Tab-separated table of C-alpha atoms in Angstrom:
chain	number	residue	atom	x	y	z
A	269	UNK	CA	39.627	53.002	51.171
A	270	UNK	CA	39.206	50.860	47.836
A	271	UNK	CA	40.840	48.195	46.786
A	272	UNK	CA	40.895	50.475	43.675
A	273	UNK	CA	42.311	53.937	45.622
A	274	UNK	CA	44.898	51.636	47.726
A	275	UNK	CA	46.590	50.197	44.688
A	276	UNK	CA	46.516	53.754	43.148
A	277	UNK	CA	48.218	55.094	46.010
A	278	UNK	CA	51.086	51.583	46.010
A	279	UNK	CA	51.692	52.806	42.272
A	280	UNK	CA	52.116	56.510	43.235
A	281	UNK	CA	54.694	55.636	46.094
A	282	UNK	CA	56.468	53.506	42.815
A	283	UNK	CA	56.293	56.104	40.741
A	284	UNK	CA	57.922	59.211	43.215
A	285	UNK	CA	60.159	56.270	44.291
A	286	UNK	CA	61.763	55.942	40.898
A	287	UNK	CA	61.573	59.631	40.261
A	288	UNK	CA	63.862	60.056	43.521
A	289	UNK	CA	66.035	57.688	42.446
A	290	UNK	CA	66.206	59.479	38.900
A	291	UNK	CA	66.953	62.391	40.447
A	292	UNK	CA	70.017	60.881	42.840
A	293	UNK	CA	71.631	60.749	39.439
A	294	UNK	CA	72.441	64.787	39.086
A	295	UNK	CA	76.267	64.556	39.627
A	296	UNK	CA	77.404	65.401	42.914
A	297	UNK	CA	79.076	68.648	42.361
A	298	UNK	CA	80.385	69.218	45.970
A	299	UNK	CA	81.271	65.694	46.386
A	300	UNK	CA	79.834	64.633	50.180
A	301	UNK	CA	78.273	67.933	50.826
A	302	UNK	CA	75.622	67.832	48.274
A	303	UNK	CA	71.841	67.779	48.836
A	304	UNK	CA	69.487	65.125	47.529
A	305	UNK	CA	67.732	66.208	45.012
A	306	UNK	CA	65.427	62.813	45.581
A	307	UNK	CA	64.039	64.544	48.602
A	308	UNK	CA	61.651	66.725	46.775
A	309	UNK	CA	59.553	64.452	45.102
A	310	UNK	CA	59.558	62.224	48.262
A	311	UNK	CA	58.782	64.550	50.491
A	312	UNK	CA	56.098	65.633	48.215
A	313	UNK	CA	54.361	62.501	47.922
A	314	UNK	CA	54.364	61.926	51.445
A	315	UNK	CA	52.403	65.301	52.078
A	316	UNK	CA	50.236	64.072	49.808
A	317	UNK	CA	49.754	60.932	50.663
A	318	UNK	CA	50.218	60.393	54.269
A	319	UNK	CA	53.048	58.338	56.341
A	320	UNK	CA	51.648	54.813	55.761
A	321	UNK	CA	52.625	55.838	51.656
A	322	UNK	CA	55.474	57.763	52.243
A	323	UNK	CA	57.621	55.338	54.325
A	324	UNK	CA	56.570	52.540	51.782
A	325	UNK	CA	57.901	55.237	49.537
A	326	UNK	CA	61.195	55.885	51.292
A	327	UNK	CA	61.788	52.004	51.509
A	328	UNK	CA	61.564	51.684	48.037
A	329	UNK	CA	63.373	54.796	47.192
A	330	UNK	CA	66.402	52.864	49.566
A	331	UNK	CA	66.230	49.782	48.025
A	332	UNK	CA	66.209	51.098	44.327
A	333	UNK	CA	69.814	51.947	45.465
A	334	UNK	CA	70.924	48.358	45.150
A	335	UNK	CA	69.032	47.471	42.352
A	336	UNK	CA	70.774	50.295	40.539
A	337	UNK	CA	74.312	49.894	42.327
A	338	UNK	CA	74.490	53.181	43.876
A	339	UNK	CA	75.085	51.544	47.454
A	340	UNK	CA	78.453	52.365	49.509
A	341	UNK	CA	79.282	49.230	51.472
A	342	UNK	CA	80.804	48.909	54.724
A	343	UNK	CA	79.061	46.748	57.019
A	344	UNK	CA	75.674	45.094	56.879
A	345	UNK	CA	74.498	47.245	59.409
A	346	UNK	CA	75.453	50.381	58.164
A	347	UNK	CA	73.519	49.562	54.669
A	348	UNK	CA	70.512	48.943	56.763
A	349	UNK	CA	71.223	52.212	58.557
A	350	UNK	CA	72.163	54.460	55.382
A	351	UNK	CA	70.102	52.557	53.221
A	352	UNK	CA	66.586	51.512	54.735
A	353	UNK	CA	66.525	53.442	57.945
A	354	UNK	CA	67.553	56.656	56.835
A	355	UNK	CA	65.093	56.280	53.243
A	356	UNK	CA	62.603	55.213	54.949
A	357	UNK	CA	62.536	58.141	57.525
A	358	UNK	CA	62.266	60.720	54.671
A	359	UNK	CA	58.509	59.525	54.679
A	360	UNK	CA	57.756	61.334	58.223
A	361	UNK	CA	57.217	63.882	56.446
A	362	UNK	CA	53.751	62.094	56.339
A	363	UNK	CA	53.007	62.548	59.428
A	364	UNK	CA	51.945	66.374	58.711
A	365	UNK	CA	49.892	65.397	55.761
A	366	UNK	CA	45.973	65.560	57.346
A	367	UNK	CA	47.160	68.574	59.007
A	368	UNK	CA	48.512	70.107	55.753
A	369	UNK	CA	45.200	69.064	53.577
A	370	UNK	CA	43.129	70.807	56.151
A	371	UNK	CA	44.843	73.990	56.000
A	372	UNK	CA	44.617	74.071	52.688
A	373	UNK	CA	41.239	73.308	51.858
A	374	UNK	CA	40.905	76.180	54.340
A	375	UNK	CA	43.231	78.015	52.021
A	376	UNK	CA	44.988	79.107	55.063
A	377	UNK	CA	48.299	78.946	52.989
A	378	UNK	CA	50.611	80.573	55.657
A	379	UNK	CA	49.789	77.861	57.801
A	380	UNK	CA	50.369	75.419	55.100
A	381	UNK	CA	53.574	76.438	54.190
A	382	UNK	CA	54.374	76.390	57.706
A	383	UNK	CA	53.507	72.703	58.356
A	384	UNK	CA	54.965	71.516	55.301
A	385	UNK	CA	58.369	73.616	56.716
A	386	UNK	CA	58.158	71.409	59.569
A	387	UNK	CA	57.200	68.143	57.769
A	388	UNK	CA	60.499	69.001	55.473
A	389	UNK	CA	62.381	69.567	58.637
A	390	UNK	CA	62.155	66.974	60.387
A	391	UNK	CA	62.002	64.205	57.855
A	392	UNK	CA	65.418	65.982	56.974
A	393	UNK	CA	66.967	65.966	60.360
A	394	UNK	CA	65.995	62.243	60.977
A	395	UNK	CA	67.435	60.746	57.884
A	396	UNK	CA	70.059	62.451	58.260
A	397	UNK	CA	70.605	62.157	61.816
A	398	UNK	CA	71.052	58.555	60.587
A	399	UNK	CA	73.647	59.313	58.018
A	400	UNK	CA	75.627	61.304	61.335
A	401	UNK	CA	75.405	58.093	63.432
A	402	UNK	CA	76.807	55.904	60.484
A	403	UNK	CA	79.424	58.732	59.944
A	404	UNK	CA	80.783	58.189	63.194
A	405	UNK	CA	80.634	54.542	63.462
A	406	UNK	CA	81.687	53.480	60.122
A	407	UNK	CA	82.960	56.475	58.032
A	408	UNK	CA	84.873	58.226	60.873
A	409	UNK	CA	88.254	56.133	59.874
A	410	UNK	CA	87.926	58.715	56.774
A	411	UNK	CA	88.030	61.548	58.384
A	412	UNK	CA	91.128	64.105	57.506
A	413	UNK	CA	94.128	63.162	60.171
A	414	UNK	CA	93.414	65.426	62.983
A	415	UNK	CA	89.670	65.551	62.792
A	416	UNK	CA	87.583	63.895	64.948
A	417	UNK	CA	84.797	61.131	63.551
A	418	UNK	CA	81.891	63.226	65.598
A	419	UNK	CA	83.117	66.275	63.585
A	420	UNK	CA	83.439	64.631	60.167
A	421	UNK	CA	80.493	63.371	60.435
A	422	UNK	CA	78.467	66.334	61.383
A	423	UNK	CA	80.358	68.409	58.911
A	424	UNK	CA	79.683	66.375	56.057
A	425	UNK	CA	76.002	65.045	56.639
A	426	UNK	CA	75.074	68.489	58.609
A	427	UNK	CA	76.332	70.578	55.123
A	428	UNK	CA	74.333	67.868	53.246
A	429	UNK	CA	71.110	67.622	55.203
A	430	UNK	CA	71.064	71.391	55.712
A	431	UNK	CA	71.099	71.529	51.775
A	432	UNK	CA	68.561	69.132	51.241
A	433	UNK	CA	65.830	71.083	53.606
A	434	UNK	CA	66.118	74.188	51.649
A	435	UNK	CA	66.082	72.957	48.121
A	436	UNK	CA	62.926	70.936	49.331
A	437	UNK	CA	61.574	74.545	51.426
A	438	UNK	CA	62.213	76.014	47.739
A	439	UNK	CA	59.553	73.945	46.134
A	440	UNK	CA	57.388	74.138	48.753
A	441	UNK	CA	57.270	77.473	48.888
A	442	UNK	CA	56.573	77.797	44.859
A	443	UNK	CA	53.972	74.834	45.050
A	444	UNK	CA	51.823	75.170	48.148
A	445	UNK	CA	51.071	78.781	46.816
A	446	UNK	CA	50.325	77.827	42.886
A	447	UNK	CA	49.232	74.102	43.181
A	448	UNK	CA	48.214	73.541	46.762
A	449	UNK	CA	45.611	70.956	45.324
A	450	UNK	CA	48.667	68.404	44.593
A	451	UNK	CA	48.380	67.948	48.467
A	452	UNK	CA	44.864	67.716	48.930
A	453	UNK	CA	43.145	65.556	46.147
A	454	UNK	CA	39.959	64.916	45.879
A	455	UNK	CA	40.144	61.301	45.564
């Protein structure tokens, strides 16, 4: 790669960074339960870019939080966990990226849409598998009187994550079909 191509790419994970962020300002409309709408692009760009990108990607996406004071404090450790750990993980999603350029440049676009399902899965399920665990350590104490922290926890970051898959299965489903080459440039 070219000195040329990798600072293209370090701009690009910028870029979908701060349009993440933008987008984690759509009001919250179900308070905790809502999705994150900064998924899409993230998840996006890490299909298309590969996991090196998209963690860098996630980071930054995580630490845009605090420049923009959008950050719920606690603990130190559950900002690194809420913050950097669970950002970061969104760019798994990665992981699935040769797999999903090959299948389309086969224009094999059942399979495509099927690894990008599981690409969107699990970099859901991680990050916020890390949202559950700082649910029950540090959020649990806010739990309605009779619930237990495991439960709150699940409820409210199960509800969200579950959310946040299928608005980012929506897109993928409209844009592997019509613009499959946003995956798979030829650069």
């Amino acid at each position: 790669m070219s000195k040329n191509t990798n600072v293209r790419y370090l701009v690009e994970a910028a870029i979908f960074a701060a349009l993440a962020m933008s987008l984690s300002f759509i009001p919250d409309f179900f308070s905790w339960f809502s999705p994150s709408y900064g998924a899409i692009p993230l998840i996006l760009f890490s299909l298309r870019r590969g996991l090196k990108y998209g963690l860098l990607a996630g980071l930054i996406w995580g630490l845009l939080h605090f420049a923009l004071g959008k950050v719920y404090y606690l603990s130190l450790s559950q900002v690194f966990i809420e913050y950097i750990i669970a950002f970061i993980s969104m760019g798994l999603a990665g992981l699935f990226s040769n797999h999903l350029k090959m299948q389309i440049n086969s224009n094999n676009k059942v399979s495509a849409l099927t690894i990008a399902s599981l690409a969107t899965v699990l970099a859901a399920f991680v990050r916020y598998f890390w949202h559950f665990v700082a649910g029950v350590i540090f959020w649990g104490s806010y739990a309605p009187k009779g619930t237990s922290a495991v439960w709150y926890s699940f409820t409210v970051n199960g509800t969200a994550g579950l959310l946040t898959a299928i608005i980012v299965l929506i897109t993928i489903i409209i844009l592997i079909p019509t613009q499959g080459r946003f995956f798979a440039p030829k650069d």
